Every structure is written in C-alpha cells, then in structure tokens.
PDB file of C-alpha atoms in Angstrom:
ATOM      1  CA  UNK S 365       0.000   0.000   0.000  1.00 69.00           C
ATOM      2  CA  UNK S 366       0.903   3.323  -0.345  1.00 70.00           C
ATOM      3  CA  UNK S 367       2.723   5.217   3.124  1.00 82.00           C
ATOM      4  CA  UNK S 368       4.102   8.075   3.428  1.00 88.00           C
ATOM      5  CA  UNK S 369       6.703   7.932   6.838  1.00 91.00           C
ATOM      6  CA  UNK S 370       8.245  11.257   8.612  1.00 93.00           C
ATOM      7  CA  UNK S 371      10.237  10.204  11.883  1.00 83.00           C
ATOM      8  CA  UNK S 372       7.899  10.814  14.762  1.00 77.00           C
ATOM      9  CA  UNK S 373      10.472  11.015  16.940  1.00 84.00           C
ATOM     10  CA  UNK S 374      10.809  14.777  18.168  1.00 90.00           C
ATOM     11  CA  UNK S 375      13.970  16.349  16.770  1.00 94.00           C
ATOM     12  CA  UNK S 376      16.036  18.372  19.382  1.00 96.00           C
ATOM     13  CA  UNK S 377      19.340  20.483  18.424  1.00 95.00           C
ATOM     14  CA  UNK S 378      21.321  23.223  19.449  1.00 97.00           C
ATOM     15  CA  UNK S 379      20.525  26.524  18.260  1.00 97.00           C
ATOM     16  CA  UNK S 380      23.267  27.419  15.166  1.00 97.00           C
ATOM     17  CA  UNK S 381      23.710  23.755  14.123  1.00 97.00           C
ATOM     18  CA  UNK S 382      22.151  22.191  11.140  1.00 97.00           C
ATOM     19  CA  UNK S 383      18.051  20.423  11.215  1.00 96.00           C
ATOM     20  CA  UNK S 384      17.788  17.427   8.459  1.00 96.00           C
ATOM     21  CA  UNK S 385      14.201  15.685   8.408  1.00 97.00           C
ATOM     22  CA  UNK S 386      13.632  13.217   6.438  1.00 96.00           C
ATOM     23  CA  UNK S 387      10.454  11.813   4.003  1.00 95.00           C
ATOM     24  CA  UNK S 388      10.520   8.497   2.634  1.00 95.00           C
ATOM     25  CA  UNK S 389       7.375   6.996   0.802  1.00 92.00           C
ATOM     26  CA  UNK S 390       6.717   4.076  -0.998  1.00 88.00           C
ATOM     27  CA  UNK S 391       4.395   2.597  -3.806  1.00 81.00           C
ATOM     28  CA  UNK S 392       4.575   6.086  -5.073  1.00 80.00           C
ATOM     29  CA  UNK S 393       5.832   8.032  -8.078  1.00 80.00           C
ATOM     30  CA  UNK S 394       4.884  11.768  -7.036  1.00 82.00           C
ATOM     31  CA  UNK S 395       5.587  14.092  -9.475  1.00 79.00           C
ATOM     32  CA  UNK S 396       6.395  17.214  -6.651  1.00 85.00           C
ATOM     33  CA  UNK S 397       6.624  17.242  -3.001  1.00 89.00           C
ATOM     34  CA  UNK S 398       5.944  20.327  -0.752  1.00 92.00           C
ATOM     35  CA  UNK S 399       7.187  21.203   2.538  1.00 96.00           C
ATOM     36  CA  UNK S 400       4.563  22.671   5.614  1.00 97.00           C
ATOM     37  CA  UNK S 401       5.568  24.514   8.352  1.00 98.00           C
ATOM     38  CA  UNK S 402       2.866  23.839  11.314  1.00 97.00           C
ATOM     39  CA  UNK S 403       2.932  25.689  14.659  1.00 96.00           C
ATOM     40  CA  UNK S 404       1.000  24.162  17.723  1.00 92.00           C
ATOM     41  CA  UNK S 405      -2.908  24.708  17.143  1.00 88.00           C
ATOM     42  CA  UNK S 406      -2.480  26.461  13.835  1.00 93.00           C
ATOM     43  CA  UNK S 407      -2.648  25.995   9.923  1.00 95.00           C
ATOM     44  CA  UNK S 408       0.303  24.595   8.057  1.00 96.00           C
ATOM     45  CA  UNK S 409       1.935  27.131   6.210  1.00 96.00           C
ATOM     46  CA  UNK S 410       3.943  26.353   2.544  1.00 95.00           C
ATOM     47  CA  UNK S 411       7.528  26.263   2.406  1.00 96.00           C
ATOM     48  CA  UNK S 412       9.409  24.823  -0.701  1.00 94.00           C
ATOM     49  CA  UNK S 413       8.110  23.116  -3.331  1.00 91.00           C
ATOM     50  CA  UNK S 414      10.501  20.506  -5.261  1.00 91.00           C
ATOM     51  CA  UNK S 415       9.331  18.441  -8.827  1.00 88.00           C
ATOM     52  CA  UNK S 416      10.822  14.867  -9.822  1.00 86.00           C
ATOM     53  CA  UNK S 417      13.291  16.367 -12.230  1.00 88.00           C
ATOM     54  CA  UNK S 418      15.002  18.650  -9.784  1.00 90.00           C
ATOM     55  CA  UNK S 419      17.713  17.426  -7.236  1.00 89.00           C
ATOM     56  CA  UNK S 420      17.723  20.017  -4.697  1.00 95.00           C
ATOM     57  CA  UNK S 421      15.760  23.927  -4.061  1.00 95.00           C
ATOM     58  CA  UNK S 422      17.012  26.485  -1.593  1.00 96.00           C
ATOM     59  CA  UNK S 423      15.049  29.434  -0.259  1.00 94.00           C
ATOM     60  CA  UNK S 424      17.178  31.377   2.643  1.00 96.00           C
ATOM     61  CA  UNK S 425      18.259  28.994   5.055  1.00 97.00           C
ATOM     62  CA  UNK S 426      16.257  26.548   3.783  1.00 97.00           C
ATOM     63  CA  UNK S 427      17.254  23.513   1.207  1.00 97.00           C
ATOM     64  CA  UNK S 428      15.382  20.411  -0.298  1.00 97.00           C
ATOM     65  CA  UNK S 429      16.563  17.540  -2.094  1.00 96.00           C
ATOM     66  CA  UNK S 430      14.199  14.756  -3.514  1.00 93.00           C
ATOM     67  CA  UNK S 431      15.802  11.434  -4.879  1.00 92.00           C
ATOM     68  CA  UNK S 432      13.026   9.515  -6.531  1.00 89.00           C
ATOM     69  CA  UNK S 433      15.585   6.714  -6.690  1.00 91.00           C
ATOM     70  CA  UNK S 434      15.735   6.345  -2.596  1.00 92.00           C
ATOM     71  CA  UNK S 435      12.303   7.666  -2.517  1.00 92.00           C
ATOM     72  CA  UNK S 436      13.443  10.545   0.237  1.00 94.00           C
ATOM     73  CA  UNK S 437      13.101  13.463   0.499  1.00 95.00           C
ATOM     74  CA  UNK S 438      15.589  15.614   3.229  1.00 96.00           C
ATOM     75  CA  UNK S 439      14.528  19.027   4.379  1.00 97.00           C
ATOM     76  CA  UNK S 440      17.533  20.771   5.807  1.00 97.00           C
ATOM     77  CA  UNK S 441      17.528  23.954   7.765  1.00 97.00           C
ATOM     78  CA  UNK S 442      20.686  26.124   8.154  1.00 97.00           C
ATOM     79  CA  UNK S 443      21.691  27.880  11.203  1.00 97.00           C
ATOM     80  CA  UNK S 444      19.136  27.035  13.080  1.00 97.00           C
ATOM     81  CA  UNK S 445      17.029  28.764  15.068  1.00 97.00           C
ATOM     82  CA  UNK S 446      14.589  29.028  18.416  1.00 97.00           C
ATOM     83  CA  UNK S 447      11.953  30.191  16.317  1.00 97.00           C
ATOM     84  CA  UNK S 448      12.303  27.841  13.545  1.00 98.00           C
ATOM     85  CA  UNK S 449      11.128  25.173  16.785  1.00 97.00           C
ATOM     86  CA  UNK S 450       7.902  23.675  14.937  1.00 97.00           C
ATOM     87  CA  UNK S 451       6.472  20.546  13.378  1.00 96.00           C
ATOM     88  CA  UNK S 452       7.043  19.887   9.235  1.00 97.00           C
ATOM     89  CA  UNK S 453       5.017  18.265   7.138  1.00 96.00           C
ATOM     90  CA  UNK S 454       5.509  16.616   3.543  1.00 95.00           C
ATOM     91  CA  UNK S 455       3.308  16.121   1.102  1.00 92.00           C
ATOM     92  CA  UNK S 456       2.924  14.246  -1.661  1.00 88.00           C
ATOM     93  CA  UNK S 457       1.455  14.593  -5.319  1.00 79.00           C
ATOM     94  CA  UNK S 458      -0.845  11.561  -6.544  1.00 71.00           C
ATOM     95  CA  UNK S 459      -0.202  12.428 -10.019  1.00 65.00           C
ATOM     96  CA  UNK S 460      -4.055  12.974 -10.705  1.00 62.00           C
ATOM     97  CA  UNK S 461      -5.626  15.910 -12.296  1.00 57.00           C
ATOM     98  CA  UNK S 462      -7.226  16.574  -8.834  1.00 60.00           C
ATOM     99  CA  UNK S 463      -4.499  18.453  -7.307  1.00 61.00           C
ATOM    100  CA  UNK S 464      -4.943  16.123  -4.363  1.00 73.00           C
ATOM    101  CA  UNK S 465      -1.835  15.928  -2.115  1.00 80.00           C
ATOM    102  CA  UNK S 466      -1.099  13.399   0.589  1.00 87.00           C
ATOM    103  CA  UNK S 467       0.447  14.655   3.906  1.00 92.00           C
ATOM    104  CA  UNK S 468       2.830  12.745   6.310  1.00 92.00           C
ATOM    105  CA  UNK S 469       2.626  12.986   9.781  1.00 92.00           C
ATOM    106  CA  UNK S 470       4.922  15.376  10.577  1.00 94.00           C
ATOM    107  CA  UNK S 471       7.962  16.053  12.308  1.00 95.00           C
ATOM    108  CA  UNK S 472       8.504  17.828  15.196  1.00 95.00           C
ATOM    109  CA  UNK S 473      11.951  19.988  15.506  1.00 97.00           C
ATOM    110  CA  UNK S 474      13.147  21.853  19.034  1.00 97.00           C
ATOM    111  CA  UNK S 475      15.910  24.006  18.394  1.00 97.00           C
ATOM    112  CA  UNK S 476      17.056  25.000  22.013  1.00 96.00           C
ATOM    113  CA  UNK S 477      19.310  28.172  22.525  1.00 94.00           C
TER     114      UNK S 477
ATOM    115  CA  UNK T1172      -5.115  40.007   3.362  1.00 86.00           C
ATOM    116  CA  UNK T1173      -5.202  37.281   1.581  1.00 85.00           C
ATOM    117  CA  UNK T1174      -6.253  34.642   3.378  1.00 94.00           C
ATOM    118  CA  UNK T1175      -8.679  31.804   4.276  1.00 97.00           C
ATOM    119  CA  UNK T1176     -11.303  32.016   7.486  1.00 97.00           C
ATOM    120  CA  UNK T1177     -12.732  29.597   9.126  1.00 98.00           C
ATOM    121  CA  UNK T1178     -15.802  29.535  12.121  1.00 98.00           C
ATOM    122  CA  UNK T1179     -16.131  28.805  14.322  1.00 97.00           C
ATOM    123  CA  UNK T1180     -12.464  28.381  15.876  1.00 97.00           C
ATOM    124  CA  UNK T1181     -13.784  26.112  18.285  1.00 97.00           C
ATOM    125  CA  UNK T1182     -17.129  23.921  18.866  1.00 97.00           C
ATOM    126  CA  UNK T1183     -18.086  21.689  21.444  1.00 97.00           C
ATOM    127  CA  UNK T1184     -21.892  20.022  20.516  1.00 96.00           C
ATOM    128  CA  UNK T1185     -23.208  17.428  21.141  1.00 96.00           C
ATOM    129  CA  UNK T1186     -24.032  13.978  19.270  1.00 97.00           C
ATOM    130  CA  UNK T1187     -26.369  14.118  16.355  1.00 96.00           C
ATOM    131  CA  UNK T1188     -26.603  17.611  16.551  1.00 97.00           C
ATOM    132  CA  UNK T1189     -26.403  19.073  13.057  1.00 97.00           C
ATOM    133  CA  UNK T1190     -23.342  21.627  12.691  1.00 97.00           C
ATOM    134  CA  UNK T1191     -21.842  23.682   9.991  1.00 98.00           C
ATOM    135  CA  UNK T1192     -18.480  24.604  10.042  1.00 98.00           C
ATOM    136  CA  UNK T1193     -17.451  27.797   7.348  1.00 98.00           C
ATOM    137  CA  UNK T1194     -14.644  28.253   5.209  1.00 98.00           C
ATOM    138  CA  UNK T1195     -14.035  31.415   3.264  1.00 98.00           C
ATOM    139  CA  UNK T1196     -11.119  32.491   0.927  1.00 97.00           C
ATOM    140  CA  UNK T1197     -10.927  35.719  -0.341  1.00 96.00           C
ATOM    141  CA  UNK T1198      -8.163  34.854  -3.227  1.00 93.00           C
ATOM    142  CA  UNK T1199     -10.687  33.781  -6.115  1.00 93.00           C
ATOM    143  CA  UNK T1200      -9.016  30.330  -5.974  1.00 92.00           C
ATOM    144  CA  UNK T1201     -10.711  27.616  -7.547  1.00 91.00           C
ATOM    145  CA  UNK T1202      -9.610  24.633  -5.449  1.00 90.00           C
ATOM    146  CA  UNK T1203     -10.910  24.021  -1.908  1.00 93.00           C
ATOM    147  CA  UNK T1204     -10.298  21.169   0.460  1.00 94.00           C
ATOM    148  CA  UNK T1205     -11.449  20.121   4.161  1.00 97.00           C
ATOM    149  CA  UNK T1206      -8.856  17.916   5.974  1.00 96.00           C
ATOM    150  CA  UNK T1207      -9.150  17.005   9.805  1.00 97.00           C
ATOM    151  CA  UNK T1208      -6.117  16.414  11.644  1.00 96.00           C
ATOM    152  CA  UNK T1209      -5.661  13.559  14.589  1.00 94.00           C
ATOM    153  CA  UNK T1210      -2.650  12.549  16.666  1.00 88.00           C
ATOM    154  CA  UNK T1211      -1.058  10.350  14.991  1.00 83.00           C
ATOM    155  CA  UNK T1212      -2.482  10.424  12.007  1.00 86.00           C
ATOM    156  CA  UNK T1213      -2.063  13.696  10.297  1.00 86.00           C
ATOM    157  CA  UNK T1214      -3.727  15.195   7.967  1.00 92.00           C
ATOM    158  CA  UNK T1215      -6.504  13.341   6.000  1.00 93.00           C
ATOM    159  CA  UNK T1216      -9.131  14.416   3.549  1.00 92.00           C
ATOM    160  CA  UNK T1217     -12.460  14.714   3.979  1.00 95.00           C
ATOM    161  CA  UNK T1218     -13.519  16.712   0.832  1.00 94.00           C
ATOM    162  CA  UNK T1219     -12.509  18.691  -2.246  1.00 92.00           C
ATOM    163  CA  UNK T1220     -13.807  20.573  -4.704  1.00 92.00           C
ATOM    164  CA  UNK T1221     -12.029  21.966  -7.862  1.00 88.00           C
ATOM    165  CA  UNK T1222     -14.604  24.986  -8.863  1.00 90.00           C
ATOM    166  CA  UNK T1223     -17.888  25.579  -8.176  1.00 93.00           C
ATOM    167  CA  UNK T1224     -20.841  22.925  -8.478  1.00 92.00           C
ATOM    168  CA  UNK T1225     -17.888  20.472  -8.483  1.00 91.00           C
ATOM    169  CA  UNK T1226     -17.610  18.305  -4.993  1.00 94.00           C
ATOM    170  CA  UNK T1227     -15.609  15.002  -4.665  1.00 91.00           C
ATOM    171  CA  UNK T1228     -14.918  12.909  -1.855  1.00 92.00           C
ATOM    172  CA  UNK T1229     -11.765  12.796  -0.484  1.00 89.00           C
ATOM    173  CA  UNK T1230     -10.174   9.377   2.005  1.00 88.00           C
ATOM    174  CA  UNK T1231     -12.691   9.808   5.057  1.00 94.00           C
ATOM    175  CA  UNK T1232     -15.601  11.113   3.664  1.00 96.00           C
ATOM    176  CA  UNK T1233     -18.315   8.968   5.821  1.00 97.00           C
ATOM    177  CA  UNK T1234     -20.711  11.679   7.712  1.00 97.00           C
ATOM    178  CA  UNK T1235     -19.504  14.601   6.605  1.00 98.00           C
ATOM    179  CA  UNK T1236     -21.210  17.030   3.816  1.00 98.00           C
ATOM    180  CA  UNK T1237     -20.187  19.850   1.316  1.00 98.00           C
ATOM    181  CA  UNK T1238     -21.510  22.521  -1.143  1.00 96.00           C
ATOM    182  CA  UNK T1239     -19.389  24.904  -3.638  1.00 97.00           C
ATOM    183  CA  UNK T1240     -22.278  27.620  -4.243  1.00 97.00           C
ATOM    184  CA  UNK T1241     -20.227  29.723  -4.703  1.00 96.00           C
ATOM    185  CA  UNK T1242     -16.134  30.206  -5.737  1.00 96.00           C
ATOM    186  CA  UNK T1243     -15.243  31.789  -2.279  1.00 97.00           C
ATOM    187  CA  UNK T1244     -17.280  29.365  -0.251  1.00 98.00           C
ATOM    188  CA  UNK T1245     -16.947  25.741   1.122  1.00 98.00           C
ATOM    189  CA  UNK T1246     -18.895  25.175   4.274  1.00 98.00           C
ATOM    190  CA  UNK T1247     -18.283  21.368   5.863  1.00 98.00           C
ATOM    191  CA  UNK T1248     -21.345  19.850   7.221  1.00 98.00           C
ATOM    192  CA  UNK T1249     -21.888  17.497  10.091  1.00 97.00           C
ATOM    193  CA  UNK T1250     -25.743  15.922   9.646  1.00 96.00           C
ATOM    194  CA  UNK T1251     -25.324  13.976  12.867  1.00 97.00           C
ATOM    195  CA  UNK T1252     -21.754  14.509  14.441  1.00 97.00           C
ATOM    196  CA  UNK T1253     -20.836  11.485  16.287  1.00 97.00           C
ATOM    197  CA  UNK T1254     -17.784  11.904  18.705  1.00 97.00           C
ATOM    198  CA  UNK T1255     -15.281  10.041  16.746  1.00 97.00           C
ATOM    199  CA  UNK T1256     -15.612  13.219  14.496  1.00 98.00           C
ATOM    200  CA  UNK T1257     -14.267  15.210  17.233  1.00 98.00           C
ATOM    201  CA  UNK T1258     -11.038  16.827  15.600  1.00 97.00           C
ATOM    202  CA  UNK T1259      -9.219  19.414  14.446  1.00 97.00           C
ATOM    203  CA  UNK T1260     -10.433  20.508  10.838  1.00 98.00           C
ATOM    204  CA  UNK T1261      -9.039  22.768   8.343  1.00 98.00           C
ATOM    205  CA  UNK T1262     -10.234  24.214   5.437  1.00 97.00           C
ATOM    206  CA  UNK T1263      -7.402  24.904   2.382  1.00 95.00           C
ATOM    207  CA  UNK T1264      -7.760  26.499  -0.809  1.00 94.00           C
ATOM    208  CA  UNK T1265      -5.118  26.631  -4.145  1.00 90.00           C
ATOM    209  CA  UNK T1266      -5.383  28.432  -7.580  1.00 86.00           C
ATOM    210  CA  UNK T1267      -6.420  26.192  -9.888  1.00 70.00           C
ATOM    211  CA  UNK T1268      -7.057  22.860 -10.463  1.00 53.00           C
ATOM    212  CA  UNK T1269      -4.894  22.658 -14.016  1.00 52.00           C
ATOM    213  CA  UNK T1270      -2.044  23.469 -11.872  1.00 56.00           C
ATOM    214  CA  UNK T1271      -0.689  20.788  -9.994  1.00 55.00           C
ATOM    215  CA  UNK T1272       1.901  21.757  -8.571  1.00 59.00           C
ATOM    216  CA  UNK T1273       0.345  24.825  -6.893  1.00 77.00           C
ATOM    217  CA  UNK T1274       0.981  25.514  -2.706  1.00 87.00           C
ATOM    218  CA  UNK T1275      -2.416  25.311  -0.287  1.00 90.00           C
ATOM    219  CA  UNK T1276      -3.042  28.106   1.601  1.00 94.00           C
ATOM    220  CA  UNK T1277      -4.831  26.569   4.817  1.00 96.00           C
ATOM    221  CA  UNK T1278      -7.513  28.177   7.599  1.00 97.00           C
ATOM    222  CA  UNK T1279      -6.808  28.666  11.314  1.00 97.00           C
ATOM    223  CA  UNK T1280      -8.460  25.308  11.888  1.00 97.00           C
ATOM    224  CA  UNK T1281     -11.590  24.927  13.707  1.00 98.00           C
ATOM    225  CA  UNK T1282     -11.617  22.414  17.309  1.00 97.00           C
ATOM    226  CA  UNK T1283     -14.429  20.294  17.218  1.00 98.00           C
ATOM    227  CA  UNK T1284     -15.396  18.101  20.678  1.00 98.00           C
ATOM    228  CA  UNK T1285     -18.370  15.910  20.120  1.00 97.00           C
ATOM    229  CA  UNK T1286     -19.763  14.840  23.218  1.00 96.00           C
TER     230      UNK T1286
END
C-alpha cells in the first residue's frame, strides 16, 4: 500500500547547528513534493516546493533535495534557530488531475538556545 | 489580506446535533479542500472541490457534507456529528485545479469536541 513515513520522533538540536528531516514513501511516483511549516494549534503554512526532475531547491536557510531513486526526500535547515522550533510536514502529489496531495505525519523539531 | 477564514475556531456540541463549520477564501481560488487532523495520524481528507458545483470525496468522507455555491465558499457539514468526528479541521484552498503543482493556503483550523 501506499505510506508516506516522517520520523515521529521529536527532533532536538542546538541553536546554530544544522536540522535534516527526512520523508521516505513508498508505492509512489509523485511528481512534486511540498514542505509545511505547522505551529501548535495552527494551519500549516507552505515552504518549498521541489518536482521529480530537480535534485535540490534552496530558499534562505532553507534547502530540499528529492531522490526519486531512494524515494526521500531531506529538508535541511541552516543555522538554526529558536523560532524555527515547529512541526514539518511533507506532502505528496498523486499524479491525478485533482491536485490532491497526501500529507505525512509530521515532524517535530526543538531548536534549544 | 489574503487569506482563508474559518468559524467557528472552536465547537463543542453534542451527538447528532447538526453543525456547519465555514470556510471562506478571499483569493478567487478555484480549489478548496477540508482535511481534519488527529494525533497520529495527520492530515486526511475529507472533501474537495475543484470549482464551483464540483464536490468530490476525499479518504474519510463517511458523515460529513459539502456545497461549492459559490467560488469563495466551502462550508463542511456534520448531519449527525458522532464523537469520533471530534477533531481538528481545516479548510485549504489553491489556484487552480490545471495546476498541480500549486501551494495550499490553509484556515486557522476549527476544534471540534463531540460529546
């Protein structure tokens, strides 16, 4: 069947080092994958958006990669800060005409000063 | 401000109760979607709609309703809430349905206890 997995397993660094969160899925071919950010009680917000014929995207501190071979995706954030302390969500084309996306758990990241 | 609104924020009611929950975007998008969102198992969908007078179901449809009267407008509707429907629920909206690959822009969520 189809899964999407995000490690639910809080993540907890030091503030300044380097967050990496991972998305594997199977028994998928997506054609893009998007990255939420989602604050306690409140609406995920977009980040990045990455399609199957591009490696990697950077906005700010942000970067993406997405290896269809592996089926992972890695969302890496830079410098890391208190306020970047939230839970991330991937999601998931279906390759319909629907525009339907499929969302993983989530991720929760501390970043402690 | 672009942005969609949801109401209420927060409902407690009680079972078989008939409630309507509101969603509202004010950036003429054509695509709408309801998701609720439980611990541990993220975010599902409930409904979706790609313009107006179009509805489709989405993974966990079962006792919930929708209407797309009109573009800005998707109201979620509970005929009988039952309390395994108490969750968080968000409305989302994106451009346009020929455009795949286009971000969601979701609502402040709305808390729903059914007791």
């Amino acid at each position: 069947s189809q899964k999407i997995e995000q490690n639910s397993e809080a993540l907890n660094i030091q503030e300044g080092k380097t967050a990496t969160l991972t998305c594997n899925y199977t028994n998928y071919s997506p054609a893009y994958l998007q990255w939420y950010r989602q604050d306690p009680g409140r609406g995920p917000v977009f980040l990045l958006l990455i399609r199957e014929n591009e490696k990697e995207k950077r906005k700010e501190r942000l970067k993406v990669t997405f290896d269809t071979t592996l089926k992972q995706s890695l969302f890496h954030i830079t410098a890391s800060q208190p306020a970047d302390s939230a839970t991330y969500l991937c999601a998931l084309d279906r390759r319909s005409n629907t525009g339907k996306l499929i969302f993983g758990q989530g991720t929760t990241l501390q970043v402690k000063p | 401000e672009a942005q969609v609104t949801q109401n209420p924020r927060y409902l407690i009611t009680v079972t078989g109760k008939k409630l309507t929950v509101t969603c509202s975007q004010n950036m003429n998008h054509e695509y709408m979607s309801w998701y609720r969102q439980d611990p541990g198992l993220g975010l599902r969908q409930i409904y979706y709609s790609m313009n107006v007078e179009v509805t489709d179901k989405g993974d966990v449809p079962e006792g919930y309703k929708v209407s797309r009267k009109e573009k800005r407008n998707f109201p979620l509707i509970l005929e009988s809430p039952s309390p395994n429907q108490t969750s968080l629920y968000f409305c989302a909206s994106s451009l346009s349905q020929g455009q795949r690959n286009n971000e969601q822009f979701f609502g402040p969520g709305t808390r729903l206890t059914v007791l």
